[in-house]
Coordinates of C-alpha atoms in Angstrom, one line a residue:
Chain B
X1 CA -11.1 -18.8 -16.6
X2 CA -9.7 -21.5 -14.3
X3 CA -9.1 -21.0 -10.7
X4 CA -5.4 -20.3 -11.3
X5 CA -6.1 -17.3 -13.5
X6 CA -9.0 -16.2 -11.4
X7 CA -6.8 -16.3 -8.2
X8 CA -3.8 -14.4 -9.8
X9 CA -5.9 -12.0 -11.7
X10 CA -7.5 -10.7 -8.5
X11 CA -5.9 -7.7 -6.7
X12 CA -4.9 -10.1 -3.8
X13 CA -3.5 -12.6 -6.2
X14 CA -1.4 -9.9 -7.9
X15 CA -0.1 -8.8 -4.6
X16 CA 0.9 -12.5 -3.8
X17 CA 3.0 -12.6 -6.9
X18 CA 4.6 -9.4 -6.0
X19 CA 5.5 -10.7 -2.5
X20 CA 6.7 -14.1 -3.7
X21 CA 8.9 -12.7 -6.5
X22 CA 10.1 -10.0 -4.1
X23 CA 11.3 -12.5 -1.5
X24 CA 12.8 -14.5 -4.2
X25 CA 14.7 -11.6 -5.5
X26 CA 15.9 -10.8 -1.9
X27 CA 17.5 -14.3 -1.9
X28 CA 19.2 -13.4 -5.1
X29 CA 20.6 -10.2 -3.7
X30 CA 22.1 -12.1 -0.8
X31 CA 23.7 -14.8 -3.1
X32 CA 25.0 -12.2 -5.6
X33 CA 26.4 -10.1 -2.8
X34 CA 28.2 -13.0 -1.1
X35 CA 29.8 -14.1 -4.4
X36 CA 30.9 -10.6 -5.3
X37 CA 32.7 -10.2 -2.0
X38 CA 35.5 -12.1 -3.7
X39 CA 36.3 -8.9 -5.5
X40 CA 38.0 -7.9 -2.3
X41 CA 40.4 -10.9 -2.3
X42 CA 43.9 -9.5 -2.9
X43 CA 44.9 -11.8 -5.8
X44 CA 44.5 -9.5 -8.7
X45 CA 41.0 -10.8 -9.5
X46 CA 41.9 -14.6 -9.8
X47 CA 39.3 -15.9 -7.5
X48 CA 36.6 -13.5 -8.8
X49 CA 37.4 -14.4 -12.4
X50 CA 37.3 -18.1 -11.6
X51 CA 33.9 -17.6 -9.9
X52 CA 32.4 -15.6 -12.7
X53 CA 33.7 -18.2 -15.2
X54 CA 31.9 -20.9 -13.2
X55 CA 28.7 -18.8 -12.9
X56 CA 28.5 -18.3 -16.7
X57 CA 29.3 -21.8 -17.8
X58 CA 27.6 -24.1 -15.3
X59 CA 24.5 -25.6 -16.8
X60 CA 22.5 -25.6 -13.4
X61 CA 23.3 -21.9 -12.9
X62 CA 22.2 -21.2 -16.5
X63 CA 18.9 -22.9 -15.9
X64 CA 18.4 -21.0 -12.6
X65 CA 19.2 -17.8 -14.4
X66 CA 16.1 -18.3 -16.5
X67 CA 14.1 -18.5 -13.2
X68 CA 15.7 -15.4 -12.0
X69 CA 14.9 -13.5 -15.2
X70 CA 11.3 -14.7 -14.8
X71 CA 11.3 -13.5 -11.2
X72 CA 12.4 -10.0 -12.2
X73 CA 10.0 -9.9 -15.2
X74 CA 7.0 -10.9 -13.1
X75 CA 7.8 -8.5 -10.3
X76 CA 8.1 -5.6 -12.7
X77 CA 5.1 -6.5 -14.8
X78 CA 2.8 -6.9 -11.8
X79 CA 4.2 -3.7 -10.2
X80 CA 3.4 -1.6 -13.3
X81 CA 0.1 -3.3 -13.8
X82 CA -0.9 -2.6 -10.1
X83 CA 0.3 0.9 -10.3
X84 CA -2.0 1.7 -13.2
X85 CA -4.9 -0.1 -11.6
X86 CA -4.3 1.8 -8.4
X87 CA -4.0 5.1 -10.3
X88 CA -7.3 4.4 -12.0
X89 CA -9.0 3.9 -8.7
X90 CA -8.6 7.6 -7.8
X91 CA -9.3 9.6 -11.0
X92 CA -9.7 12.9 -9.1
X93 CA -6.9 13.8 -6.8
X94 CA -7.4 15.6 -3.5
X95 CA -6.7 19.4 -3.5
X96 CA -5.1 19.1 -0.1
X97 CA -3.8 15.8 1.1
X98 CA -1.5 15.2 4.1
X99 CA -0.4 11.7 3.4
X100 CA 2.7 12.1 5.6
X101 CA 0.3 12.1 8.6
X102 CA -0.7 8.5 8.0
X103 CA 2.1 6.7 6.1
X104 CA 5.7 6.8 5.3
X105 CA 7.2 8.4 2.1
X106 CA 9.1 5.2 1.4
X107 CA 5.9 3.0 1.5
X108 CA 4.2 5.5 -0.9
X109 CA 7.0 5.7 -3.5
X110 CA 7.8 2.0 -4.1
X111 CA 7.1 2.4 -7.8
X112 CA 9.7 5.2 -8.0
X113 CA 12.4 3.6 -6.0
X114 CA 11.7 0.3 -7.9
X115 CA 11.8 2.2 -11.3
X116 CA 15.3 3.8 -10.6
X117 CA 16.6 0.3 -9.4
X118 CA 15.2 -0.9 -12.8
X119 CA 17.2 1.7 -14.7
X120 CA 20.3 0.7 -12.7
X121 CA 19.6 -3.0 -13.4
X122 CA 19.6 -2.3 -17.2
X123 CA 22.8 -0.4 -17.0
X124 CA 24.3 -3.0 -14.8
X125 CA 23.3 -5.8 -17.2
X126 CA 24.7 -3.8 -20.1
X127 CA 28.2 -3.4 -18.5
X128 CA 28.5 -6.9 -16.8
X129 CA 26.3 -9.2 -18.7
X130 CA 25.7 -8.0 -22.2
X131 CA 29.3 -6.7 -22.9
X132 CA 31.0 -9.7 -21.4
X133 CA 28.9 -12.7 -22.0
X134 CA 26.9 -11.7 -25.1
X135 CA 29.4 -9.6 -27.1
X136 CA 32.6 -10.8 -25.5
X137 CA 35.4 -8.6 -24.2
X138 CA 39.2 -8.9 -24.1
X139 CA 39.0 -7.8 -20.5
X140 CA 38.5 -10.3 -17.8
X141 CA 35.4 -9.8 -15.5
X142 CA 37.7 -8.4 -12.8
X143 CA 39.3 -5.9 -15.2
X144 CA 35.8 -4.9 -16.4
X145 CA 34.6 -4.3 -12.9
X146 CA 37.8 -2.2 -12.0
X147 CA 37.4 -0.2 -15.2
X148 CA 33.7 0.5 -14.6
X149 CA 34.1 1.6 -11.1
X150 CA 36.9 4.0 -11.8
X151 CA 34.3 6.2 -13.5
X152 CA 33.0 8.4 -10.7
X153 CA 29.6 9.0 -12.5
X154 CA 29.1 5.2 -12.8
X155 CA 30.1 4.6 -9.2
X156 CA 27.9 7.3 -7.7
X157 CA 25.0 6.3 -9.8
X158 CA 25.5 2.7 -8.4
X159 CA 25.6 4.2 -4.9
X160 CA 22.4 6.2 -5.4
X161 CA 20.7 3.1 -6.8
X162 CA 21.7 1.0 -3.8
X163 CA 20.3 3.7 -1.5
X164 CA 17.0 3.5 -3.3
X165 CA 17.1 -0.2 -3.3
X166 CA 17.5 0.1 0.5
X167 CA 14.4 2.2 0.7
X168 CA 12.5 -0.4 -1.5
X169 CA 13.6 -3.2 0.7
X170 CA 12.8 -1.4 3.8
X171 CA 9.1 -1.4 2.9
X172 CA 9.1 -4.4 0.6
X173 CA 10.6 -7.0 2.9
X174 CA 8.1 -6.8 5.8
X175 CA 5.3 -5.9 3.3
X176 CA 5.9 -9.2 1.6
X177 CA 5.0 -11.1 4.8
X178 CA 1.9 -9.0 5.4
X179 CA 0.7 -9.9 1.9
X180 CA 1.4 -13.6 2.5
X181 CA -1.0 -13.2 5.5
X182 CA 1.8 -13.5 8.0
X183 CA 1.2 -10.9 10.6
X184 CA 1.2 -11.8 14.2
X185 CA 2.4 -10.2 17.4
X186 CA 4.5 -13.2 18.1
X187 CA 6.8 -12.9 15.0
X188 CA 6.0 -9.7 13.2
X189 CA 8.5 -7.6 15.3
X190 CA 11.2 -10.1 14.3
X191 CA 10.3 -9.8 10.6
X192 CA 10.4 -6.1 10.9
X193 CA 13.8 -6.1 12.6
X194 CA 15.2 -8.6 10.0
X195 CA 13.8 -6.5 7.2
X196 CA 15.3 -3.3 8.6
X197 CA 18.7 -4.9 8.9
X198 CA 18.4 -6.5 5.5
X199 CA 17.5 -3.2 3.9
X200 CA 20.6 -1.5 5.5
X201 CA 23.2 -4.2 5.3
X202 CA 22.6 -5.6 1.8
X203 CA 22.8 -2.3 0.0
X204 CA 25.6 -1.2 2.2
X205 CA 27.5 -4.4 1.2
X206 CA 27.0 -3.6 -2.5
X207 CA 28.0 0.1 -2.0
X208 CA 31.5 -1.0 -0.6
X209 CA 32.4 -2.3 -4.1
X210 CA 32.3 0.8 -6.3
X211 CA 33.6 2.9 -3.4
X212 CA 36.6 0.5 -2.9
X213 CA 37.6 0.6 -6.6
X214 CA 36.9 4.3 -7.0
X215 CA 39.2 5.3 -4.1
X216 CA 41.8 2.6 -4.1
X217 CA 42.5 1.8 -7.7
Chain A
X1 CA -13.7 31.8 15.9
X2 CA -13.4 33.0 12.3
X3 CA -12.5 30.6 9.7
X4 CA -12.0 30.5 5.9
X5 CA -13.6 27.3 4.3
X6 CA -12.7 26.1 0.9
X7 CA -15.6 23.7 0.2
X8 CA -16.1 21.4 -2.8
X9 CA -19.4 22.3 -4.5
X10 CA -20.8 20.1 -7.2
X11 CA -24.4 20.3 -8.4
X12 CA -24.8 16.6 -9.2
X13 CA -22.9 13.5 -10.4
X14 CA -22.7 14.7 -14.0
X15 CA -21.7 18.4 -13.3
X16 CA -18.1 19.5 -12.9
X17 CA -17.4 20.7 -9.4
X18 CA -15.2 23.5 -8.0
X19 CA -14.1 24.9 -4.7
X20 CA -16.1 27.7 -3.2
X21 CA -14.8 30.0 -0.5
X22 CA -16.9 30.8 2.6
X23 CA -16.2 32.9 5.7
X24 CA -17.4 31.2 8.8
X25 CA -17.9 33.7 11.5
X26 CA -19.1 33.3 15.1
X27 CA -18.0 29.6 15.4
X28 CA -17.7 28.4 18.9
X29 CA -14.8 26.0 19.8
X30 CA -17.3 23.6 21.5
X31 CA -19.2 23.1 18.2
X32 CA -18.7 19.8 16.3
X33 CA -17.4 20.1 12.8
X34 CA -20.9 19.3 11.4
X35 CA -22.4 21.9 13.7
X36 CA -20.0 24.4 12.2
X37 CA -21.3 23.5 8.8
X38 CA -24.9 23.8 10.0
X39 CA -24.2 27.4 11.0
X40 CA -22.6 28.1 7.6
X41 CA -25.6 26.5 5.9
X42 CA -28.0 28.6 8.0
X43 CA -26.3 31.7 6.7
X44 CA -26.4 30.4 3.1
X45 CA -30.1 29.7 3.5
X46 CA -30.8 33.2 4.9
X47 CA -29.0 34.7 1.9
X48 CA -31.1 32.5 -0.4
X49 CA -28.1 30.4 -1.5
X50 CA -28.0 26.6 -1.9
X51 CA -26.7 25.1 1.4
X52 CA -23.7 22.7 1.4
X53 CA -24.9 19.1 1.0
X54 CA -23.0 16.7 3.4
X55 CA -23.8 13.2 4.8
X56 CA -24.7 12.8 8.4
X57 CA -27.0 10.8 10.6
X58 CA -26.2 9.8 14.2
X59 CA -23.7 12.5 15.0
X60 CA -22.1 10.2 17.7
X61 CA -19.6 8.3 15.6
X62 CA -21.5 5.1 15.1
X63 CA -23.3 5.3 11.8
X64 CA -20.5 6.0 9.5
X65 CA -22.4 8.5 7.4
X66 CA -20.2 11.6 7.8
X67 CA -17.5 11.4 5.2
X68 CA -15.5 14.6 5.0
X69 CA -11.8 14.9 3.9
X70 CA -10.8 17.8 6.1
X71 CA -7.5 19.5 5.5
X72 CA -6.1 16.5 3.8
X73 CA -7.2 13.9 6.2
X74 CA -10.1 11.6 6.3
X75 CA -12.4 12.7 9.2
X76 CA -10.0 15.5 9.9
X77 CA -6.8 15.9 11.9
X78 CA -7.6 13.7 15.0
X79 CA -7.1 9.9 15.2
X80 CA -9.8 7.5 16.0
X81 CA -12.8 9.7 15.4
X82 CA -15.3 10.5 12.8
X83 CA -16.0 14.0 11.4
X84 CA -19.0 14.4 13.7
X85 CA -16.8 13.8 16.7
X86 CA -14.3 16.4 15.6
X87 CA -14.6 19.6 17.5
X88 CA -13.7 23.1 16.4
X89 CA -11.3 23.4 19.3
X90 CA -9.0 21.3 17.1
X91 CA -8.6 24.4 14.9
X92 CA -7.3 27.9 15.6
X93 CA -9.0 31.2 15.0
X94 CA -8.3 32.4 11.5
X95 CA -7.5 28.9 10.1
X96 CA -8.1 28.0 6.5
X97 CA -9.9 24.6 6.1
X98 CA -10.3 22.5 3.0
X99 CA -13.3 20.3 2.9
X100 CA -13.5 17.7 0.1
X101 CA -15.5 14.6 -0.5
X102 CA -14.0 11.1 -0.5
X103 CA -12.2 10.6 -3.7
X104 CA -12.3 7.2 -5.4
X105 CA -13.7 5.9 -8.6
X106 CA -16.1 3.6 -6.9
X107 CA -17.3 6.6 -4.8
X108 CA -18.9 8.9 -7.3
X109 CA -19.9 12.4 -6.0
X110 CA -23.7 12.7 -5.7
X111 CA -23.7 16.3 -4.6
X112 CA -21.1 18.6 -3.0
X113 CA -19.6 16.5 -0.2
X114 CA -21.8 13.5 -0.6
X115 CA -20.5 10.4 -2.4
X116 CA -22.3 7.2 -3.3
X117 CA -20.9 4.4 -1.1
X118 CA -23.3 1.6 -2.2
X119 CA -20.2 -0.1 -3.6
X120 CA -19.4 -1.2 -0.1
X121 CA -23.1 -2.4 0.3
X122 CA -22.7 -4.5 -2.8
X123 CA -19.5 -6.1 -1.4
X124 CA -21.5 -6.9 1.8
X125 CA -24.3 -8.4 -0.4
X126 CA -21.7 -10.6 -2.2
X127 CA -20.9 -12.5 1.0
X128 CA -20.7 -10.4 4.2
X129 CA -23.5 -12.3 5.9
X130 CA -24.3 -15.8 7.3
X131 CA -27.3 -17.7 5.8
X132 CA -27.7 -20.2 8.7
X133 CA -31.1 -20.2 10.5
X134 CA -30.4 -18.7 13.9
X135 CA -33.8 -19.0 15.4
X136 CA -34.7 -16.9 18.5
X137 CA -32.0 -15.4 20.6
X138 CA -29.8 -18.0 22.2
X139 CA -28.5 -18.4 25.6
X140 CA -25.4 -16.2 25.8
X141 CA -23.0 -19.1 26.5
X142 CA -24.6 -21.7 24.3
X143 CA -21.8 -21.5 21.7
X144 CA -18.5 -21.3 23.5
X145 CA -16.0 -19.0 21.9
X146 CA -12.7 -18.2 23.5
X147 CA -12.1 -14.7 24.8
X148 CA -9.3 -13.7 22.4
X149 CA -11.2 -15.0 19.5
X150 CA -14.3 -13.1 20.5
X151 CA -12.3 -9.9 21.1
X152 CA -10.6 -10.1 17.7
X153 CA -14.0 -10.7 16.0
X154 CA -15.5 -7.7 17.9
X155 CA -12.6 -5.5 17.0
X156 CA -13.2 -6.2 13.3
X157 CA -17.0 -5.9 13.7
X158 CA -16.4 -2.3 15.0
X159 CA -16.1 -1.2 11.3
X160 CA -18.9 1.3 10.5
X161 CA -18.4 1.2 6.8
X162 CA -17.6 4.9 6.5
X163 CA -15.0 4.4 3.7
X164 CA -12.3 6.5 5.4
X165 CA -9.8 3.6 4.6
X166 CA -10.6 4.0 0.9
X167 CA -10.4 7.7 1.1
X168 CA -7.0 7.8 2.9
X169 CA -5.4 5.0 0.8
X170 CA -3.3 6.3 -2.0
X171 CA -4.7 3.4 -4.1
X172 CA -8.3 3.9 -3.0
X173 CA -8.2 0.3 -1.8
X174 CA -11.1 -1.1 0.2
X175 CA -9.1 -3.9 1.7
X176 CA -9.3 -2.7 5.3
X177 CA -13.1 -2.6 5.0
X178 CA -13.4 -6.0 3.3
X179 CA -10.9 -7.5 5.7
X180 CA -12.8 -6.3 8.7
X181 CA -16.0 -7.9 7.4
X182 CA -14.3 -11.2 6.4
X183 CA -12.5 -11.3 9.8
X184 CA -15.4 -10.7 12.0
X185 CA -17.3 -13.6 10.5
X186 CA -14.3 -16.0 9.9
X187 CA -13.5 -15.8 13.6
X188 CA -16.9 -17.0 14.8
X189 CA -18.3 -20.5 14.5
X190 CA -21.4 -19.1 12.8
X191 CA -19.3 -17.7 10.0
X192 CA -17.5 -21.0 9.2
X193 CA -19.8 -22.8 6.8
X194 CA -19.5 -20.0 4.2
X195 CA -15.9 -19.1 5.1
X196 CA -14.4 -19.9 1.6
X197 CA -17.3 -18.7 -0.6
X198 CA -17.5 -15.4 1.4
X199 CA -13.9 -14.3 1.0
X200 CA -13.9 -15.3 -2.7
X201 CA -17.2 -13.5 -3.5
X202 CA -16.4 -10.4 -1.5
X203 CA -12.9 -10.1 -3.1
X204 CA -14.3 -10.6 -6.5
X205 CA -17.0 -7.9 -5.9
X206 CA -14.3 -5.5 -4.5
X207 CA -12.3 -5.9 -7.7
X208 CA -15.3 -5.5 -9.8
X209 CA -16.2 -2.2 -8.1
X210 CA -12.7 -0.9 -9.2
X211 CA -11.1 -0.4 -5.8
X212 CA -7.3 -0.3 -5.8
X213 CA -4.9 -3.0 -4.4
X214 CA -3.3 -2.8 -0.9
X215 CA 0.3 -1.7 -0.9
X216 CA 0.6 -1.9 2.9
X217 CA 1.3 1.7 3.6
X218 CA -0.9 1.5 6.6
X219 CA -2.7 4.8 5.9
X220 CA -6.1 3.1 6.4
X221 CA -5.2 1.9 9.8
X222 CA -4.1 5.4 10.9
X223 CA -7.2 7.0 9.6
X224 CA -9.8 4.5 10.6
X225 CA -12.2 6.1 13.1
X226 CA -12.6 2.7 14.7
X227 CA -8.9 2.0 14.6
X228 CA -9.2 -1.3 12.9
X229 CA -5.8 -2.9 12.4
X230 CA -4.1 -4.0 9.2
X231 CA -3.5 -7.4 10.8
X232 CA -7.1 -7.9 9.5
X233 CA -5.8 -7.4 6.0
X234 CA -3.2 -10.1 6.6
X235 CA -6.1 -12.3 7.7
X236 CA -8.0 -11.5 4.6
X237 CA -5.0 -12.5 2.6
X238 CA -4.8 -15.8 4.6
X239 CA -8.5 -16.5 4.2
X240 CA -8.1 -15.8 0.4
X241 CA -5.1 -18.1 0.1
X242 CA -7.0 -20.7 2.2
X243 CA -9.9 -20.6 -0.2
X244 CA -7.9 -20.7 -3.3
X245 CA -4.4 -22.2 -3.2
X246 CA -4.5 -24.3 -0.1

């Protein structure tokens, strides 16, 4: 085994992949959110359709899309791999365990918040990627979004998933820097504040979309 | 005080253990938790029963031997102390107390509440030392080390290797222990020649023993009797990166 595999096969190496892919996915969340704000432009979806047309045809974007897919795939693979390794490290559970005395529920349930966000991602890809880009639809992207969000079940599931994404980011954002070895009294308070704001504002930004279409259209 | 104890009893590593319930009567609130167990054991011996086996040595919080998971917490409900420094005044008359051994695959139960922690020793053997000849004791200021640096190193060196970090971690990760050992040597000039090989070998041994990975919940820091900080884990990650990628 070369140094590369030895490094990334180790527990610390796996965590490094988790943190790097996690931060990469954070940047995606921001870009995706900013682009989607065009849904709110009052032009019957023209700007949004134009944007989505550009995103699905530009060659550079298509290449970056492969990177994004790999980022998701690596983050999930490592997450489940670590989950099972960590489970195996404690074969006998405590009869009485007061974990809430030493850690937050959010930090202990990353695999569950992440898994629900994964289910959301699959549903999301089915309605906005697979149906439109692979199969093809007579609806424009904007019409597709409006139609999807008029279904209360779909919209509220979206909201729930975003709340859990918020929990996931709340621990994940600052945790990524700790894993990269960046923990210092000089800048860690700043990282924690930015992480907290990121974990509230980004999911909140996404939540405005289903709620807007659910209640106004 | 009268207490109801649910104690994990296990004959040996191969046997299947189970909880046994004991009534502890005439417990004084000034007794330490281990003295309370001594009293219970005296009664068991008087009745001709097998006393409860538990690890202990110094009984003043410096050896790291006592290793009890008391009412769902490593070393019991108080912060910054070992089980031997826990006093019965932390409990109320009539309380029910669960006493379990550390639970982790690399810490197999030897008997009752005693676990085999030699996995931590093997991690030390893999690199937690310096091999430079140090000769006889040096003049205290022969090697100049900045105050902050010396303090950070000493904070890490306070680790007594009790394994509470592993016991409290939901992943049974030993990273706080390993990070304390790596940090205390990486921060001193004597530790620098073997800086890279040390972190690589110790992490490799940690993984080989089957400890879990850190998910930064901070449970270890909260339960460490020596209050070792997870900033040390960040340093371990840095040292690892430095030795591999950089």
